[in-house]
Every structure is written in structure tokens, then in C-alpha cells.
Short mmCIF file of C-alpha atoms and ligand atoms in Angstrom, two decimals:
data_model
loop_
_atom_site.label_atom_id
_atom_site.label_comp_id
_atom_site.label_asym_id
_atom_site.label_seq_id
_atom_site.Cartn_x
_atom_site.Cartn_y
_atom_site.Cartn_z
CA MET U 91 103.69 -23.15 83.32
CA LEU U 92 101.44 -21.38 85.86
CA ASN U 93 103.28 -18.99 88.19
CA PRO U 94 102.91 -18.97 92.00
CA ASN U 95 100.00 -16.53 91.86
CA GLN U 96 98.02 -18.61 89.37
CA CYS U 97 96.33 -21.99 89.85
CA ILE U 98 93.45 -24.11 88.66
CA GLY U 99 90.26 -23.89 90.69
CA ASP U 100 88.06 -26.84 91.69
CA ASN U 101 85.80 -26.04 88.73
CA GLY U 102 88.75 -26.37 86.32
CA HIS U 103 88.91 -22.62 85.73
CA LEU U 104 92.14 -20.69 85.65
CA MET U 105 92.58 -18.61 88.79
CA ILE U 106 94.70 -15.51 89.04
CA GLU U 107 95.37 -14.96 92.73
CA ASP U 108 91.96 -15.80 94.25
CA CYS U 109 89.94 -14.62 91.26
CA ASP U 110 88.35 -16.89 88.70
CA ALA U 111 89.49 -15.78 85.24
CA VAL U 112 86.22 -16.86 83.64
CA GLU U 113 84.23 -14.78 86.14
CA LEU U 114 86.47 -11.78 85.45
CA ALA U 115 85.85 -12.21 81.72
CA LYS U 116 82.11 -12.29 82.38
CA GLU U 117 82.17 -9.24 84.61
CA TYR U 118 84.52 -6.99 82.61
CA GLY U 119 84.09 -8.39 79.08
CA THR U 120 86.84 -9.52 76.73
CA PRO U 121 89.47 -9.02 75.50
CA LEU U 122 90.73 -8.21 78.96
CA TYR U 123 94.17 -7.77 80.45
CA VAL U 124 94.35 -9.03 84.02
CA MET U 125 97.33 -8.33 86.26
CA SER U 126 98.29 -9.80 89.59
CA GLU U 127 99.27 -6.96 91.90
CA THR U 128 100.94 -9.44 94.22
CA THR U 129 103.24 -10.67 91.44
CA VAL U 130 104.22 -7.10 90.52
CA ARG U 131 104.91 -6.22 94.14
CA ASP U 132 106.82 -9.45 94.77
CA ASN U 133 109.04 -8.70 91.76
CA CYS U 134 109.67 -5.12 92.91
CA ARG U 135 110.55 -6.40 96.38
CA ALA U 136 112.93 -8.98 94.97
CA TYR U 137 114.81 -6.20 93.16
CA VAL U 138 114.90 -3.87 96.15
CA LYS U 139 116.10 -6.71 98.38
CA ALA U 140 118.80 -7.77 95.91
CA PHE U 141 120.23 -4.23 95.97
CA ASP U 142 120.23 -4.29 99.76
CA ASP U 143 121.83 -7.73 99.84
CA PHE U 144 124.49 -7.31 97.16
CA TYR U 145 125.21 -3.57 97.07
CA ASP U 146 124.35 -2.62 100.68
CA GLY U 147 121.62 -0.44 99.25
CA ASN U 148 124.14 1.60 97.24
CA GLY U 149 122.14 1.30 94.04
CA ARG U 150 118.63 1.26 92.68
CA ALA U 151 116.36 -0.67 90.37
CA TYR U 152 114.44 1.61 88.03
CA TYR U 153 111.30 0.06 86.57
CA ALA U 154 111.46 0.49 82.76
CA SER U 155 107.92 1.71 82.35
CA LYS U 156 107.81 1.22 78.57
CA ALA U 157 106.86 -2.36 79.52
CA PHE U 158 103.57 -1.17 80.99
CA SER U 159 102.74 2.42 81.78
CA CYS U 160 99.65 3.71 83.55
CA LEU U 161 98.97 5.74 86.71
CA GLU U 162 98.50 2.71 88.94
CA ILE U 163 101.73 0.99 88.03
CA TYR U 164 103.72 4.11 88.91
CA ARG U 165 101.89 4.30 92.26
CA ILE U 166 102.76 0.67 93.02
CA VAL U 167 106.39 1.02 91.98
CA LYS U 168 106.69 4.19 94.04
CA GLU U 169 105.31 2.42 97.12
CA GLU U 170 107.79 -0.40 96.59
CA GLY U 171 110.71 2.03 96.65
CA MET U 172 111.98 1.62 93.10
CA GLY U 173 112.76 4.37 90.58
CA VAL U 174 111.33 4.50 87.07
CA ASP U 175 112.75 4.95 83.63
CA VAL U 176 110.66 6.86 81.10
CA VAL U 177 111.28 7.22 77.38
CA SER U 178 108.81 9.86 76.29
CA GLY U 179 106.95 12.95 77.40
CA GLY U 180 103.86 10.74 77.72
CA GLU U 181 105.45 8.28 80.13
CA LEU U 182 107.00 11.15 82.08
CA TYR U 183 103.67 12.97 82.30
CA THR U 184 101.91 9.81 83.50
CA ALA U 185 104.55 9.17 86.17
CA ILE U 186 104.37 12.74 87.45
CA LYS U 187 100.55 12.70 87.45
CA ALA U 188 100.73 9.50 89.51
CA GLY U 189 102.76 11.41 92.09
CA PHE U 190 106.05 9.70 91.28
CA PRO U 191 108.98 11.66 92.78
CA ALA U 192 110.78 13.34 89.86
CA GLU U 193 114.21 12.78 91.38
CA ARG U 194 113.69 9.02 91.06
CA ILE U 195 112.90 9.26 87.34
CA ASN U 196 115.49 8.68 84.61
CA PHE U 197 114.68 10.01 81.16
CA HIS U 198 115.78 7.93 78.18
CA GLY U 199 115.37 7.97 74.42
CA ASN U 200 117.43 8.23 71.27
CA ASN U 201 115.61 11.31 70.01
CA LYS U 202 114.08 13.32 72.81
CA THR U 203 112.46 16.47 71.50
CA PRO U 204 113.29 19.94 72.85
CA ASP U 205 109.79 20.08 74.38
CA GLU U 206 110.25 16.75 76.13
CA LEU U 207 113.63 17.83 77.48
CA ALA U 208 112.27 21.15 78.72
CA MET U 209 109.45 19.26 80.44
CA ALA U 210 111.94 16.87 82.06
CA LEU U 211 114.02 19.78 83.36
CA GLU U 212 110.98 21.63 84.65
CA TYR U 213 109.83 18.56 86.58
CA GLY U 214 113.40 18.08 87.81
CA VAL U 215 113.99 14.47 86.77
CA GLY U 216 116.86 12.72 88.48
CA MET U 217 118.91 12.06 85.39
CA ILE U 218 118.79 12.33 81.62
CA ILE U 219 120.50 9.57 79.67
CA VAL U 220 122.13 11.22 76.66
CA ASP U 221 122.09 9.26 73.45
CA ASN U 222 123.70 11.40 70.75
CA TYR U 223 126.04 14.37 70.28
CA SER U 224 123.46 17.02 69.44
CA GLU U 225 121.55 16.21 72.60
CA PHE U 226 124.42 17.48 74.77
CA ASP U 227 124.15 21.01 73.39
CA LEU U 228 120.39 20.92 73.42
CA ILE U 229 120.15 19.89 77.08
CA ASN U 230 122.90 22.31 78.04
CA SER U 231 121.15 25.27 76.42
CA ILE U 232 117.75 24.39 77.92
CA ALA U 233 119.37 23.95 81.34
CA ASP U 234 121.21 27.25 80.89
CA SER U 235 117.99 29.06 80.06
CA MET U 236 116.46 27.70 83.27
CA ASN U 237 119.58 28.37 85.28
CA LYS U 238 119.94 24.74 86.17
CA VAL U 239 122.65 22.12 86.21
CA VAL U 240 121.31 18.75 85.10
CA SER U 241 122.68 15.34 85.94
CA ILE U 242 123.25 13.15 82.93
CA ALA U 243 124.50 9.71 82.05
CA ILE U 244 125.91 8.76 78.68
CA ARG U 245 124.47 5.75 76.88
CA ILE U 246 127.27 3.42 75.86
CA LYS U 247 127.27 0.48 73.46
CA PRO U 248 129.54 -2.01 75.19
CA GLY U 249 129.66 -4.27 72.12
CA VAL U 250 128.30 -7.30 73.93
CA GLU U 251 126.49 -10.03 72.04
CA ALA U 252 123.20 -10.85 73.77
CA HIS U 253 121.37 -13.96 72.67
CA THR U 254 117.96 -12.62 71.87
CA HIS U 255 115.79 -11.49 68.96
CA GLU U 256 117.51 -9.23 66.42
CA TYR U 257 115.01 -6.38 66.97
CA ILE U 258 115.42 -6.30 70.73
CA LYS U 259 119.23 -6.40 70.75
CA THR U 260 120.85 -3.05 71.48
CA GLY U 261 124.37 -3.33 72.81
CA GLN U 262 126.24 -3.82 69.51
CA ILE U 263 127.90 -1.11 67.40
CA ASP U 264 125.21 -1.11 64.70
CA SER U 265 122.45 0.08 66.97
CA LYS U 266 120.62 3.40 66.90
CA PHE U 267 121.18 3.71 70.65
CA GLY U 268 124.20 5.26 72.28
CA PHE U 269 127.93 5.68 71.65
CA ALA U 270 130.32 2.83 70.87
CA ILE U 271 133.48 2.39 72.91
CA GLU U 272 135.47 0.60 70.22
CA ASN U 273 135.54 3.49 67.71
CA GLY U 274 136.19 6.27 70.22
CA GLU U 275 132.69 7.79 70.09
CA ALA U 276 132.08 7.13 73.76
CA THR U 277 135.30 8.91 74.78
CA SER U 278 134.41 11.93 72.62
CA ALA U 279 130.99 11.96 74.24
CA VAL U 280 132.56 12.09 77.69
CA GLU U 281 134.82 14.94 76.58
CA LYS U 282 131.83 16.81 75.22
CA ALA U 283 129.80 16.32 78.40
CA LEU U 284 132.66 17.55 80.57
CA SER U 285 133.00 20.69 78.46
CA LEU U 286 129.44 21.91 79.09
CA LYS U 287 128.83 23.89 82.25
CA ASN U 288 125.15 23.09 82.77
CA LEU U 289 125.73 19.34 82.60
CA ASN U 290 126.88 17.21 85.49
CA LEU U 291 128.26 13.96 84.08
CA ARG U 292 127.11 11.58 86.79
CA GLY U 293 126.90 8.23 85.09
CA ILE U 294 127.39 5.89 82.21
CA HIS U 295 124.67 3.58 81.02
CA CYS U 296 124.30 0.51 78.85
CA HIS U 297 121.46 -1.80 77.93
CA ILE U 298 122.42 -4.88 75.97
CA GLY U 299 119.00 -6.18 74.96
CA SER U 300 115.86 -7.78 76.25
CA GLN U 301 114.53 -11.25 77.16
CA ILE U 302 118.06 -12.51 77.96
CA PHE U 303 118.53 -15.66 80.05
CA ASP U 304 122.33 -15.91 80.22
CA VAL U 305 124.19 -14.23 83.05
CA GLU U 306 127.46 -13.85 81.08
CA PRO U 307 126.41 -10.99 78.79
CA PHE U 308 125.44 -8.91 81.83
CA VAL U 309 128.70 -9.72 83.60
CA ASP U 310 130.69 -8.97 80.44
CA ALA U 311 128.90 -5.66 79.94
CA ALA U 312 129.56 -4.65 83.56
CA SER U 313 133.21 -5.52 83.19
CA ILE U 314 133.58 -3.49 79.97
CA MET U 315 131.80 -0.54 81.55
CA ILE U 316 134.11 -0.56 84.56
CA ASP U 317 137.13 -0.62 82.28
CA PHE U 318 135.62 2.40 80.61
CA ILE U 319 135.15 4.17 83.96
CA ALA U 320 138.86 3.55 84.61
CA ASP U 321 139.71 4.87 81.17
CA ILE U 322 137.66 8.04 81.78
CA LYS U 323 139.47 8.54 85.09
CA ASN U 324 142.86 8.15 83.44
CA ARG U 325 142.10 10.45 80.55
CA PHE U 326 140.05 13.16 82.22
CA GLY U 327 140.67 12.76 85.97
CA THR U 328 136.91 12.39 86.52
CA GLU U 329 135.48 9.45 88.40
CA ILE U 330 132.04 8.35 87.23
CA GLU U 331 129.66 7.99 90.20
CA GLU U 332 126.87 5.88 88.73
CA LEU U 333 126.93 2.75 86.63
CA ASN U 334 123.57 1.95 85.06
CA LEU U 335 123.45 -1.51 83.52
CA GLY U 336 120.00 -1.36 81.91
CA GLY U 337 117.35 -4.06 81.85
CA GLY U 338 116.86 -7.24 79.89
CA PHE U 339 116.25 -10.14 82.29
CA GLY U 340 114.20 -12.84 80.56
CA ILE U 341 110.87 -14.20 81.77
CA LYS U 342 108.90 -17.38 81.23
CA TYR U 343 106.52 -17.34 78.28
CA VAL U 344 106.56 -21.09 77.59
CA ASP U 345 107.75 -24.15 79.47
CA SER U 346 111.06 -24.26 77.62
CA ASP U 347 112.04 -20.77 78.85
CA THR U 348 114.50 -20.93 81.70
CA PRO U 349 114.65 -17.61 83.50
CA ARG U 350 116.81 -17.38 86.59
CA ASN U 351 116.00 -15.70 89.81
CA PHE U 352 116.74 -11.98 89.21
CA ALA U 353 118.76 -11.87 92.40
CA LEU U 354 121.21 -14.26 90.80
CA TYR U 355 122.02 -11.87 87.96
CA ILE U 356 122.44 -9.06 90.42
CA GLU U 357 124.65 -11.14 92.68
CA GLU U 358 126.87 -12.31 89.81
CA VAL U 359 127.20 -8.82 88.37
CA SER U 360 127.87 -7.34 91.81
CA LYS U 361 130.84 -9.69 92.27
CA THR U 362 132.40 -8.43 89.04
CA VAL U 363 131.67 -4.81 89.86
CA LYS U 364 133.21 -5.12 93.33
CA ASP U 365 136.25 -7.12 92.22
CA LYS U 366 137.03 -4.96 89.22
CA THR U 367 136.60 -1.60 90.90
CA ALA U 368 138.85 -2.74 93.75
CA HIS U 369 141.40 -4.11 91.31
CA LEU U 370 141.46 -0.90 89.26
CA GLY U 371 141.57 1.34 92.33
CA LEU U 372 138.17 2.88 91.62
CA LYS U 373 135.58 3.75 94.21
CA MET U 374 132.46 1.61 94.18
CA PRO U 375 129.89 3.30 91.94
CA PHE U 376 126.18 3.64 92.69
CA VAL U 377 124.85 0.78 90.57
CA SER U 378 121.48 0.90 88.87
CA ILE U 379 119.46 -1.37 86.60
CA GLU U 380 116.26 -0.94 84.60
CA PRO U 381 114.13 -4.07 84.54
CA GLY U 382 110.82 -3.77 82.67
CA ARG U 383 109.59 -7.13 81.39
CA SER U 384 110.66 -9.00 84.51
CA VAL U 385 108.66 -6.67 86.79
CA VAL U 386 105.29 -6.92 85.03
CA GLY U 387 105.48 -9.60 82.33
CA GLU U 388 104.48 -12.73 84.21
CA ALA U 389 102.00 -10.75 86.30
CA GLY U 390 99.68 -10.31 83.33
CA ILE U 391 97.38 -12.53 81.30
CA THR U 392 95.01 -11.69 78.45
CA LEU U 393 91.54 -13.20 78.29
CA TYR U 394 89.67 -13.61 75.02
CA THR U 395 86.36 -15.08 73.96
CA VAL U 396 86.53 -17.64 71.19
CA GLY U 397 84.44 -16.84 68.12
CA GLY U 398 84.65 -18.82 64.90
CA ILE U 399 86.61 -22.05 64.62
CA LYS U 400 87.69 -22.92 61.09
CA ASN U 401 89.03 -26.36 60.37
CA ILE U 402 90.84 -26.58 57.03
CA PRO U 403 91.34 -30.31 56.56
CA ASP U 404 95.01 -31.36 56.37
CA ILE U 405 96.10 -27.75 56.73
CA ARG U 406 95.21 -26.30 60.10
CA THR U 407 92.49 -25.24 62.49
CA TYR U 408 92.06 -21.54 63.15
CA VAL U 409 90.55 -20.61 66.49
CA SER U 410 89.59 -16.93 66.25
CA VAL U 411 89.43 -14.71 69.29
CA ASP U 412 87.89 -11.29 69.86
CA GLY U 413 91.25 -9.49 70.08
CA GLY U 414 94.54 -9.97 68.27
CA MET U 415 97.43 -7.86 67.01
CA GLY U 416 95.82 -4.68 68.38
CA ASP U 417 96.30 -5.90 71.95
CA ASN U 418 99.23 -8.25 71.32
CA ILE U 419 101.52 -7.37 68.41
CA ARG U 420 104.39 -9.50 69.66
CA TYR U 421 103.81 -12.63 67.59
CA ALA U 422 103.38 -10.62 64.40
CA LEU U 423 106.46 -8.55 65.23
CA TYR U 424 108.89 -11.01 66.79
CA ASN U 425 107.34 -14.46 66.42
CA SER U 426 107.15 -14.45 70.20
CA GLU U 427 106.05 -17.62 71.89
CA TYR U 428 103.18 -17.68 74.37
CA THR U 429 101.33 -20.26 76.38
CA VAL U 430 97.62 -20.30 75.59
CA ILE U 431 95.14 -22.24 77.69
CA ASN U 432 91.42 -22.72 77.74
CA ALA U 433 90.61 -20.87 80.97
CA MET U 434 87.37 -22.86 81.38
CA ARG U 435 89.13 -26.23 81.20
CA ALA U 436 92.56 -25.36 82.48
CA ASP U 437 93.04 -28.89 83.80
CA ALA U 438 92.08 -30.62 80.52
CA LYS U 439 94.72 -32.19 78.35
CA ALA U 440 95.88 -29.92 75.52
CA GLU U 441 95.73 -32.26 72.53
CA ASN U 442 94.38 -30.30 69.59
CA LYS U 443 96.82 -28.58 67.30
CA VAL U 444 95.42 -25.11 66.55
CA THR U 445 96.39 -21.64 65.41
CA ILE U 446 94.99 -18.77 67.44
CA ALA U 447 93.96 -15.93 65.14
CA GLY U 448 92.92 -12.38 65.94
CA LYS U 449 90.06 -10.45 64.39
CA CYS U 450 92.03 -7.92 62.34
CA CYS U 451 91.90 -7.84 58.54
CA GLU U 452 95.44 -9.10 58.24
CA SER U 453 96.66 -12.67 57.65
CA GLY U 454 99.58 -12.09 60.00
CA ASP U 455 97.22 -11.27 62.85
CA LEU U 456 97.98 -14.39 64.84
CA ILE U 457 98.55 -14.88 68.54
CA GLN U 458 100.25 -18.29 68.18
CA GLU U 459 100.57 -20.91 65.46
CA ASN U 460 100.34 -24.68 65.80
CA ILE U 461 100.02 -24.91 69.54
CA LEU U 462 98.21 -27.57 71.54
CA LEU U 463 94.91 -26.60 73.12
CA ALA U 464 92.25 -28.50 75.06
CA ASP U 465 88.87 -29.06 73.36
CA THR U 466 87.54 -25.61 72.67
CA GLU U 467 84.26 -24.29 71.34
CA PRO U 468 82.87 -20.90 70.43
CA GLY U 469 82.14 -18.89 73.57
CA ASP U 470 85.01 -20.39 75.56
CA ILE U 471 87.45 -18.11 77.35
CA LEU U 472 91.10 -18.45 76.35
CA ALA U 473 93.95 -17.12 78.46
CA VAL U 474 97.30 -16.08 77.03
CA LEU U 475 99.88 -16.08 79.80
CA SER U 476 102.74 -13.66 80.51
CA THR U 477 101.24 -10.71 78.66
CA GLY U 478 101.92 -8.08 81.33
CA ALA U 479 104.88 -6.52 79.51
CA TYR U 480 104.90 -4.89 76.06
CA ASN U 481 101.32 -5.87 75.33
CA TYR U 482 99.10 -3.06 76.60
CA SER U 483 101.99 -0.64 76.08
CA MET U 484 102.29 -1.65 72.41
CA ALA U 485 98.55 -1.88 71.78
CA SER U 486 96.97 -0.01 68.90
CA ASN U 487 93.56 0.79 67.49
CA TYR U 488 94.19 -0.93 64.18
CA ASN U 489 90.87 -1.58 62.45
CA ARG U 490 89.39 0.89 64.95
CA ILE U 491 89.20 -1.76 67.62
CA PRO U 492 89.03 -0.18 71.08
CA ARG U 493 91.85 -1.10 73.44
CA PRO U 494 90.84 -3.54 76.21
CA ALA U 495 90.58 -2.68 79.88
CA VAL U 496 93.27 -3.62 82.39
CA VAL U 497 92.04 -5.14 85.63
CA MET U 498 94.31 -5.49 88.65
CA VAL U 499 93.71 -8.39 90.97
CA LYS U 500 94.80 -8.68 94.58
CA GLY U 501 93.66 -11.72 96.55
CA ASP U 502 89.95 -12.05 95.85
CA LYS U 503 89.59 -8.33 95.02
CA HIS U 504 89.74 -6.84 91.56
CA ARG U 505 89.53 -3.33 90.13
CA THR U 506 89.84 -1.59 86.79
CA VAL U 507 93.13 0.31 86.46
CA ILE U 508 92.67 1.25 82.80
CA ARG U 509 89.15 1.53 81.39
CA ARG U 510 88.17 -0.18 78.16
CA GLU U 511 88.12 2.29 75.30
CA THR U 512 84.75 3.16 73.87
CA TYR U 513 83.80 3.92 70.29
CA ASP U 514 83.53 7.55 71.35
CA ASP U 515 87.16 7.40 72.54
CA LEU U 516 88.06 6.30 69.04
CA ILE U 517 86.58 9.39 67.41
CA LYS U 518 87.39 11.92 70.11
CA ASN U 519 90.30 13.46 68.18
CA ASP U 520 88.65 13.24 64.78
CA ILE U 521 87.50 16.54 63.31
N1 LLP O 1372 116.46 0.07 79.64
C1 LLP O 1372 116.51 0.43 78.35
C2 LLP O 1372 117.40 1.51 77.96
C3 LLP O 1372 115.74 -0.24 77.40
O1 LLP O 1372 115.83 0.12 76.12
C4 LLP O 1372 114.87 -1.28 77.81
C5 LLP O 1372 114.04 -1.98 76.83
C6 LLP O 1372 114.82 -1.60 79.17
C7 LLP O 1372 115.64 -0.91 80.06
C8 LLP O 1372 113.93 -2.67 79.71
O2 LLP O 1372 114.26 -3.92 79.23
P1 LLP O 1372 113.51 -5.23 79.81
O3 LLP O 1372 113.93 -5.42 81.23
O4 LLP O 1372 112.04 -4.97 79.69
O5 LLP O 1372 113.96 -6.32 78.92
N2 LLP O 1372 109.03 -4.42 72.71
C9 LLP O 1372 110.00 -5.49 72.93
C10 LLP O 1372 110.98 -5.13 73.99
C11 LLP O 1372 111.73 -3.88 73.68
C12 LLP O 1372 112.64 -3.48 74.79
C13 LLP O 1372 113.11 -2.10 74.60
N3 LLP O 1372 113.96 -1.63 75.64
C14 LLP O 1372 109.23 -6.77 73.28
O6 LLP O 1372 108.02 -6.77 73.26
O7 LLP O 1372 109.86 -7.81 73.52
#
């Protein structure tokens, strides 16, 4: 299950790059998020290369920063030549403060506030992805008041079934995101966009869901979107320049997960895009995607210290750790699977059936149920793998537990990229 930048050291400890996870836990304390910078950069490079290989560079991968947002990640992604997608004023602010070029930022969201939109226009973001009818007028009037013309894309629901968890599926008609093609909403949205003088309708966008392993849904979505570009051209005489196909590529959380090389998705989709545009007499659009999980997910692990171990005969054994749903809500929310290993005995056989529990006052505060773990005792360091995406970014202070630090590792070097919260941080906004 370990990825190429993880291994087991001679002392049986889990290593992330050339750093001993147990030593990191000792130095920085637990719970602790640890990220491999090399893995993040390798993933970014794979995306950039795939766009060079399959689209001759006529496209871009935008890192969906909801997966993990902090100053350092924007700096890394910027250096690697990707764009970013932001979904809130907070993500936008962080990206700009990190020095991310505004023109390579796309602004998403199904309910952007007037303040967020004004901020986006002031910074000069590359594109705003419009999600509902009222947003067209709102953006147009803000742009008008600033004497600007703003590039937009329209978020479309292509109606594609993606095989993933109900809550992270977005491409179907009953979704709060975007405009459906099948009931004519998407066409009306195009008409509306074209009628407003401070909007430049540059693109159409779709995102069919997250943690998807199959290639077909992506290919199907691309095909439907190109048909829609042809339809727009026929109806309105306008040719859409950019086709944004969203994110969603799955990663490996447990051995049974079977992610493909990202390049393969891009290659397969590129064939459809090229064939269909040629067939329909369209010019090749600038193609973009928005991977989040697959850029940072496998790069991250979470380290915990084991506290109490409670064996309930014939029922189960709870192994409690010093974190939980505050730093990883994904099991409570989606029943997400994770691989958990004892970082001090990473080479030992995992033979004990246990449930890993967090420290929150909540029965559902579990990290995993009924998994196999090597012999473990209080004080041991556990590692949960593939926690780089949607873990820190979804963390909370439930039970007034400070959020952990994030440490970035590169070779045998390590540094804090997000400090651990203190108790004073917890009360700093209290009056
Ligand atoms: N683009 C749009 C418009 C999105 O809504 C998303 C994810 C992405 C790109 C990035 O998708 P990715 O490549 O990361 O799959 N909190 C959930 C995931 C929610 C995803 C929301 N949108 C989780 O922990 O699994």
C-alpha cells in the first residue's frame, strides 16, 4: 500500500521520503499531518506533462485547492506551472497572498457572495465559473461598476452517472451545482451570458464527481460537452473557446483501490475531444481540468499517538488516538476507507482486528472500524495513509481541539508549513 515516496526503515519505522515518521511525531507532536513535497511535485509534473503530450500544451490543469489550501501549496503549484481553482474568498485570499498569479486562478462556487465576486474582480482572476442565473446579473453589474469585462465559464450538469459516493457526485440533474442540458437550463444560461455586455463567455465547465476510477464517465462527459459546444455554435453562432472538465480522479486509500495513471484519463479524453471536434467541424478548444485529491491525497499521512485501548470481549477492541473527526471527518461523513499502520512496527504482520477511535465526545468519531493492525500499545504512533486531501481542509475545532500542524518533508529535510493551533488561537475571536 505504501507509495513510491514511502518505505519501511531498517528499524521497522514508517519512512516518508527520507524522514522517520516516528521521529517526526516526537519532534512536532501528534496529531500531525505530514506531506511529501516530492509526491505533490511529481503529481503536478505528471499533469503538466500530460497536457503537453496530449494537447500540445493547449490546455491547463488547475489544482482544486479545496483539497488542501495553505500558502505553501499555492507556492508549490505555482512553481510547477499549474493554475488553481478556488471556491471561496478565503481560498482566493490565500492564493493571492502566496503570490499566485491571479490570471491563473478560476473562481468557483454555487453561491459566491457579492463581496467575494468584487474581490475576485479586483484581483483580476482568470475566469469565474457561473453556477446560477442570478449570478450572471450580479457579476455583470459588479464588472460594469469597475469598468471591466470578465471572462466566465458556465457550469453544466452533463447528466453523467459517476460511480462514487452519493455526497460527492455532482454531474446529475438533481445537484445544487450548475445548469442541466436535458431540460434546457444550460441553453438559457448561454443566452443570458451572451446578452450581458460585461461578460465574456469563454468556456463551459463540468465536474462529474470525485474519487472516480473509471475512464468512461470522463470520456462520456467530454463527449456530451462537445455536443453542447456544437449546439451553442448552431444556435448562437458563438464558438466556445475553453472546455473545463473538472476534477475527480480517484486515488489509493486501501489496497483494493485501483487508480489509473492520470495521464491515461487525459489521453483517453483527449482522443474523444480531438475526434469529436474534428467530426463536428469545431476548432479545438483550450482544455482544462481541476484535479484536487489526486494532486495532494497520497502525499499526506496523519500521525497519532495511541492512548487508551479498550477490549470489549466478543464485541470489539477500540484503539483510541489523540485526534479524530476534528482532523479527519471523512469516515464519519462518507464511511471512507483508510489504511492504518503502526508506524513503529510497519513491517509487523497486521493481525489484530481493531476499531480506531478519536477523542471527541461522539460515538461516530471513528477513523476506521474493524481493520487489521499489528500489535499496538499505548504510546505507539499510528499512521493513517492518504490523508493529504480533504483532511486538513475539512478539519474543525469540535470539542475545542486545536488543529494539528502540517509538516512538509523533502528528502531528509522537514519544515512546518502550517503551525499547530494553540489554546490561545481557539479563544482569539471570543469576546
Ligand atoms: N472541480 C470542482 C468543481 C469540484 O467541485 C471539485 C471537488 C474538484 C474540481 C476537485 O475534485 P477532486 O479532483 O478532488 O476529486 N470532501 C469530499 C470531496 C468533495 C469534492 C468536492 N469537489 C471528500 O472528502 O471526499
